[in-house]
């Protein structure tokens, strides 16, 4: 019998999800919003603390879109976006009729480069187009260089949308990712640290902004007996069923973070003796990563036919899922005509980078199979 497939990152059930979902069914709360949604928001607010306010939505993409709306981004505006990221970071810019301006990565964390960011802002201002916002991403759970990026943003008075979709449980100088920017974004997609099957959240320091986000997310319905609409609205609210799953998942959040970090230690011990590959790790103690995905850079060797892609195929042959880094947005056909600032760091990371299986449920047997592929490939 063939070995079972080892996936890149699957959700881990707590056992409590069914209880919350069943209660929603029994009480007929099969709708967007509801008691589970309120309780899930409260649970997240308790987790983040420090007067943080959470609006639960149907996706992280919705959260980015509403963040842009709350910051007043409109048609004709420009928004800076990290190039090395998933397209959901950039797509909402176009929803607003704004122009994305893509910025290269730096090699320490793989995230937005402070030098390229400063150059991009200065050049856009010189061209008469001061950016309206900056979307910075904690790639694969690795915090970006928060102080450097935010100091540039403060200097130019540009708000930061902190895309922490992959970084629940990560932190910078003791502060949780998602709470560091002007607005923060989380994702609870099925492959994240915890899941609501589909869902996301918008974080802010303001109850007023939370309520405004929920207003937009529920079709901008005014507080009248009849349906009154004075602003464009969206169907972005999290469902009560999904929030029930999220409530169950909150009970295993800390355990899942611990397991992902255990996976990182497994990979660290494995790659310490392998010179042909480099495992991404935090630069220093100010950064704490959840290691949502463990990632490596493979040094290409044409003689030995060794590359990121040949390693991926070796994993695939063993029925193990791995995946290349995100293809930079400025290389994507849909975004190729938009401005880009930087060199080729993001391109190099894409060519060499591979994401390794990192699910919270990896067993010792799984790890032994992964180890066998890696050792045989690099020997």
Coordinates of C-alpha atoms in Angstrom, one line a residue:
X1 CA 0.0 0.0 0.0
X2 CA 1.3 3.4 -0.9
X3 CA 2.3 5.8 1.9
X4 CA -0.4 8.2 3.0
X5 CA 0.1 11.8 1.7
X6 CA 1.9 14.2 4.0
X7 CA 0.4 17.6 3.4
X8 CA 2.1 21.0 3.7
X9 CA -0.2 22.4 6.4
X10 CA -3.5 21.0 7.5
X11 CA -5.8 22.0 10.4
X12 CA -5.7 20.1 13.7
X13 CA -9.1 19.5 15.3
X14 CA -9.5 20.2 19.0
X15 CA -12.6 18.0 19.5
X16 CA -14.7 21.0 20.7
X17 CA -15.7 22.3 17.3
X18 CA -18.7 20.1 16.9
X19 CA -20.2 21.2 20.2
X20 CA -20.2 24.9 19.1
X21 CA -21.5 24.1 15.6
X22 CA -24.2 21.8 17.0
X23 CA -25.4 24.5 19.3
X24 CA -25.6 26.9 16.4
X25 CA -27.7 24.4 14.5
X26 CA -30.0 23.7 17.4
X27 CA -30.6 27.4 18.1
X28 CA -31.1 28.1 14.4
X29 CA -28.2 30.6 14.2
X30 CA -27.2 29.5 10.7
X31 CA -26.4 32.9 9.4
X32 CA -23.7 35.6 9.2
X33 CA -23.0 37.0 12.7
X34 CA -24.5 35.5 15.8
X35 CA -23.5 34.4 19.3
X36 CA -20.5 32.3 18.2
X37 CA -19.1 35.2 16.2
X38 CA -19.4 37.5 19.2
X39 CA -17.7 34.9 21.4
X40 CA -15.0 34.3 18.9
X41 CA -14.2 38.0 18.6
X42 CA -14.1 38.2 22.4
X43 CA -11.7 35.2 22.6
X44 CA -9.4 36.8 20.1
X45 CA -9.5 40.2 22.0
X46 CA -8.6 38.4 25.2
X47 CA -5.8 36.6 23.4
X48 CA -4.3 39.9 22.1
X49 CA -5.1 42.0 25.1
X50 CA -4.1 45.7 25.5
X51 CA -7.4 47.1 24.3
X52 CA -7.4 45.4 20.9
X53 CA -10.7 45.2 19.0
X54 CA -11.5 42.4 16.5
X55 CA -14.0 42.2 13.7
X56 CA -14.5 38.7 12.5
X57 CA -14.9 38.4 8.7
X58 CA -15.3 35.8 6.1
X59 CA -11.7 36.0 4.9
X60 CA -8.3 37.7 5.4
X61 CA -8.8 39.2 1.9
X62 CA -12.0 40.9 3.1
X63 CA -10.0 42.2 6.1
X64 CA -7.4 43.8 3.8
X65 CA -10.1 45.3 1.6
X66 CA -11.9 46.8 4.6
X67 CA -8.6 48.1 6.0
X68 CA -8.1 50.0 2.7
X69 CA -11.6 51.4 2.9
X70 CA -11.2 52.5 6.5
X71 CA -8.0 54.3 5.6
X72 CA -9.7 56.2 2.8
X73 CA -8.0 54.5 -0.1
X74 CA -9.9 55.4 -3.3
X75 CA -9.6 55.2 -7.1
X76 CA -6.4 56.9 -8.3
X77 CA -4.6 56.5 -5.0
X78 CA -1.4 54.4 -4.6
X79 CA -0.7 51.7 -2.1
X80 CA 2.7 50.2 -1.4
X81 CA 2.7 46.4 -1.1
X82 CA 5.3 43.8 -0.4
X83 CA 6.0 41.9 -3.6
X84 CA 6.9 38.5 -2.1
X85 CA 3.5 37.5 -0.8
X86 CA 0.2 35.8 -1.7
X87 CA -1.9 37.7 -4.2
X88 CA -4.6 38.3 -1.6
X89 CA -2.4 41.0 -0.1
X90 CA -2.5 42.9 -3.4
X91 CA -5.8 42.2 -5.0
X92 CA -7.9 44.4 -2.7
X93 CA -5.8 47.4 -3.8
X94 CA -7.4 46.9 -7.3
X95 CA -10.8 46.4 -5.8
X96 CA -10.6 50.1 -4.7
X97 CA -9.4 51.2 -8.1
X98 CA -6.0 52.1 -6.6
X99 CA -2.5 51.4 -8.0
X100 CA -0.3 48.8 -6.3
X101 CA 3.4 49.8 -6.0
X102 CA 5.5 46.7 -5.3
X103 CA 8.6 46.7 -3.1
X104 CA 11.4 44.1 -3.0
X105 CA 12.4 41.9 0.0
X106 CA 15.4 41.9 2.2
X107 CA 17.2 38.6 2.7
X108 CA 17.2 38.4 6.5
X109 CA 13.5 37.7 6.9
X110 CA 12.3 37.6 3.2
X111 CA 10.0 40.5 4.0
X112 CA 9.6 44.1 2.7
X113 CA 13.0 45.8 2.4
X114 CA 13.4 49.1 4.3
X115 CA 15.9 50.5 1.8
X116 CA 13.6 49.8 -1.2
X117 CA 10.6 51.0 0.7
X118 CA 12.2 54.4 1.5
X119 CA 13.3 54.7 -2.1
X120 CA 9.8 53.9 -3.4
X121 CA 8.1 56.4 -1.1
X122 CA 10.5 59.2 -2.0
X123 CA 10.2 58.5 -5.7
X124 CA 6.4 58.4 -5.6
X125 CA 6.2 61.6 -3.7
X126 CA 8.6 63.2 -6.2
X127 CA 6.2 62.1 -8.9
X128 CA 3.3 63.8 -7.1
X129 CA 1.8 60.5 -5.8
X130 CA 2.3 60.1 -2.0
X131 CA 1.2 56.5 -1.2
X132 CA -2.0 56.3 0.9
X133 CA -1.0 53.1 2.8
X134 CA 1.7 50.4 3.1
X135 CA 0.8 46.7 3.2
X136 CA 3.6 44.8 5.0
X137 CA 3.5 41.0 5.4
X138 CA 4.9 38.7 8.0
X139 CA 5.9 36.0 5.4
X140 CA 5.3 32.4 6.5
X141 CA 5.0 33.7 10.1
X142 CA 8.4 35.5 10.1
X143 CA 7.9 39.1 11.5
X144 CA 9.1 41.8 9.1
X145 CA 11.6 44.4 10.4
X146 CA 9.0 46.3 12.3
X147 CA 11.0 49.2 13.7
X148 CA 12.7 50.0 10.5
X149 CA 9.5 49.8 8.4
X150 CA 7.4 51.7 10.8
X151 CA 9.9 54.4 11.3
X152 CA 9.8 55.1 7.6
X153 CA 6.0 55.0 7.7
X154 CA 5.9 57.5 10.6
X155 CA 8.4 59.8 8.9
X156 CA 6.1 60.1 5.9
X157 CA 2.9 59.8 7.8
X158 CA 1.7 56.8 6.0
X159 CA -0.4 54.1 7.8
X160 CA 0.7 50.5 7.8
X161 CA -1.7 47.6 7.2
X162 CA 0.0 44.7 8.9
X163 CA -0.8 41.5 7.0
X164 CA -0.4 38.9 9.7
X165 CA -2.5 36.3 7.9
X166 CA 0.3 33.8 8.4
X167 CA 1.6 35.1 11.7
X168 CA -0.9 34.3 14.5
X169 CA 1.4 33.5 17.5
X170 CA 4.4 35.4 16.1
X171 CA 5.7 38.5 17.8
X172 CA 8.2 41.3 17.7
X173 CA 9.8 42.5 20.9
X174 CA 7.1 40.8 22.9
X175 CA 4.2 42.4 21.0
X176 CA 1.9 40.0 19.0
X177 CA 1.9 40.3 15.2
X178 CA -1.4 41.7 14.1
X179 CA -1.2 44.4 16.8
X180 CA 1.8 46.4 15.5
X181 CA 0.4 48.3 12.5
X182 CA -2.3 50.9 12.1
X183 CA -4.6 48.0 11.3
X184 CA -3.9 44.3 11.5
X185 CA -5.2 41.4 9.4
X186 CA -5.5 37.7 10.3
X187 CA -6.5 34.6 8.2
X188 CA -8.3 31.5 9.4
X189 CA -8.1 29.6 6.1
X190 CA -8.0 25.8 6.3
X191 CA -4.2 25.7 6.2
X192 CA -3.5 28.3 8.9
X193 CA -2.5 27.8 12.6
X194 CA -6.1 27.7 13.6
X195 CA -9.0 27.6 11.1
X196 CA -12.6 28.6 10.8
X197 CA -12.7 26.7 7.5
X198 CA -12.9 30.1 5.8
X199 CA -12.5 33.3 7.7
X200 CA -10.3 36.2 8.8
X201 CA -10.3 39.2 11.1
X202 CA -9.5 42.9 11.2
X203 CA -7.6 44.2 14.3
X204 CA -7.5 47.8 15.5
X205 CA -7.0 49.9 18.6
X206 CA -10.4 51.5 18.2
X207 CA -13.9 50.2 19.0
X208 CA -15.2 52.8 16.6
X209 CA -13.1 51.2 13.8
X210 CA -14.3 47.7 14.7
X211 CA -17.9 48.8 14.6
X212 CA -17.3 50.6 11.3
X213 CA -15.7 47.5 9.8
X214 CA -18.7 45.4 10.9
X215 CA -21.0 48.0 9.4
X216 CA -19.3 47.7 6.0
X217 CA -19.2 43.9 6.3
X218 CA -22.9 43.7 6.8
X219 CA -23.9 45.6 3.7
X220 CA -23.6 49.0 5.4
X221 CA -27.1 48.7 6.7
X222 CA -28.2 51.8 8.7
X223 CA -29.9 51.5 12.1
X224 CA -33.4 51.8 10.8
X225 CA -36.5 49.6 10.9
X226 CA -36.4 49.2 7.1
X227 CA -33.2 48.5 5.1
X228 CA -31.5 51.8 4.6
X229 CA -28.1 52.2 2.8
X230 CA -26.1 55.4 2.5
X231 CA -22.7 53.8 1.7
X232 CA -21.6 50.8 -0.4
X233 CA -21.5 47.7 1.7
X234 CA -20.1 44.2 1.5
X235 CA -21.2 40.7 2.5
X236 CA -18.0 40.1 4.6
X237 CA -19.2 39.1 8.0
X238 CA -18.1 35.7 9.4
X239 CA -20.8 33.1 9.7
X240 CA -21.9 31.7 13.0
X241 CA -21.1 28.2 11.9
X242 CA -17.5 29.1 11.0
X243 CA -17.1 31.0 14.2
X244 CA -18.2 27.9 16.1
X245 CA -15.3 26.0 14.5
X246 CA -13.0 28.9 15.5
X247 CA -14.1 28.8 19.1
X248 CA -13.1 25.1 19.2
X249 CA -9.8 25.9 17.5
X250 CA -8.9 28.6 20.1
X251 CA -8.6 25.9 22.7
X252 CA -5.6 24.4 20.8
X253 CA -4.0 27.6 19.6
X254 CA -1.1 27.6 22.0
X255 CA -0.6 23.9 21.5
X256 CA -0.5 24.3 17.7
X257 CA 2.1 27.1 18.0
X258 CA 4.2 24.9 20.2
X259 CA 4.0 22.0 17.7
X260 CA 5.0 24.3 14.8
X261 CA 8.0 25.4 16.7
X262 CA 8.9 21.8 17.5
X263 CA 8.8 21.1 13.8
X264 CA 11.2 24.0 13.3
X265 CA 13.7 22.4 15.8
X266 CA 13.3 19.1 13.8
X267 CA 14.3 20.9 10.6
X268 CA 17.0 22.8 12.3
X269 CA 18.7 19.7 13.5
X270 CA 18.3 18.1 10.0
X271 CA 19.8 21.0 8.0
X272 CA 22.7 21.9 10.4
X273 CA 25.0 19.5 8.5
X274 CA 23.7 20.3 5.0
X275 CA 25.6 23.1 3.4
X276 CA 23.6 23.0 0.2
X277 CA 20.5 24.4 1.8
X278 CA 19.7 27.2 4.3
X279 CA 16.9 27.0 6.7
X280 CA 15.1 30.3 7.4
X281 CA 15.3 31.3 11.1
X282 CA 14.6 34.5 13.1
X283 CA 17.5 37.0 12.8
X284 CA 17.7 37.5 16.6
X285 CA 15.8 37.4 19.8
X286 CA 13.5 40.4 19.0
X287 CA 11.8 38.2 16.5
X288 CA 9.6 35.2 17.4
X289 CA 8.1 33.3 14.6
X290 CA 5.3 30.8 14.8
X291 CA 7.0 28.9 11.9
X292 CA 3.7 28.5 10.3
X293 CA 5.7 27.1 7.4
X294 CA 9.3 26.1 7.6
X295 CA 11.2 27.3 4.6
X296 CA 14.6 26.6 3.0
X297 CA 16.7 28.0 0.2
X298 CA 18.3 25.3 -2.0
X299 CA 21.6 26.2 -3.6
X300 CA 21.4 25.3 -7.2
X301 CA 23.9 22.7 -8.5
X302 CA 23.5 22.0 -12.2
X303 CA 26.1 19.2 -12.1
X304 CA 24.3 17.3 -9.4
X305 CA 20.9 18.3 -10.9
X306 CA 20.1 19.8 -7.5
X307 CA 17.6 22.7 -7.2
X308 CA 14.5 23.8 -5.4
X309 CA 12.4 22.1 -8.1
X310 CA 14.2 18.8 -8.1
X311 CA 13.8 18.6 -4.3
X312 CA 10.1 19.4 -4.6
X313 CA 9.8 16.5 -7.2
X314 CA 11.7 14.2 -4.8
X315 CA 9.2 15.0 -2.1
X316 CA 6.3 14.5 -4.5
X317 CA 7.6 11.1 -5.5
X318 CA 7.5 10.1 -1.9
X319 CA 3.9 11.5 -1.7
X320 CA 4.9 14.4 0.4
X321 CA 3.6 17.9 -0.4
X322 CA 6.1 20.8 -0.5
X323 CA 5.6 24.1 -2.4
X324 CA 7.7 26.9 -3.9
X325 CA 7.8 30.3 -2.3
X326 CA 5.1 32.8 -3.4
X327 CA 5.9 34.1 -6.9
X328 CA 6.5 37.8 -6.4
X329 CA 3.6 40.0 -7.4
X330 CA 5.7 42.1 -9.8
X331 CA 6.4 39.0 -11.8
X332 CA 2.7 38.0 -12.0
X333 CA 1.0 38.7 -15.4
X334 CA -1.9 40.5 -13.8
X335 CA 0.4 42.9 -12.0
X336 CA 3.3 43.2 -14.5
X337 CA 2.4 46.8 -15.5
X338 CA 2.6 48.3 -12.1
X339 CA 5.6 50.0 -10.5
X340 CA 8.3 48.0 -8.7
X341 CA 11.2 49.1 -6.5
X342 CA 14.2 47.1 -5.5
X343 CA 16.6 44.6 -7.0
X344 CA 16.1 40.9 -7.4
X345 CA 16.0 39.6 -3.8
X346 CA 12.4 38.5 -4.0
X347 CA 13.1 36.8 -7.4
X348 CA 16.1 35.0 -5.9
X349 CA 14.0 33.8 -3.0
X350 CA 11.3 32.5 -5.3
X351 CA 13.8 30.6 -7.4
X352 CA 15.5 28.9 -4.4
X353 CA 12.8 28.8 -1.8
X354 CA 10.8 25.8 -0.8
X355 CA 8.1 25.5 1.9
X356 CA 8.3 22.2 3.9
X357 CA 5.5 20.2 5.6
X358 CA 4.8 22.0 8.8
X359 CA 1.4 20.9 10.0
X360 CA 0.6 20.9 13.8
X361 CA -0.2 17.2 13.5
X362 CA 3.1 15.9 11.9
X363 CA 3.9 12.5 13.5
X364 CA 7.3 11.0 14.1
X365 CA 6.6 8.6 11.2
X366 CA 5.9 11.6 9.0
X367 CA 9.1 13.3 10.1
X368 CA 11.1 10.1 9.4
X369 CA 9.8 10.0 5.9
X370 CA 10.6 13.7 5.4
X371 CA 14.1 13.1 6.8
X372 CA 14.7 10.2 4.5
X373 CA 13.9 12.3 1.4
X374 CA 16.1 15.2 2.5
X375 CA 19.1 13.0 3.5
X376 CA 19.0 11.0 0.2
X377 CA 18.6 14.2 -1.8
X378 CA 21.6 16.0 -0.3
X379 CA 24.0 13.1 0.3

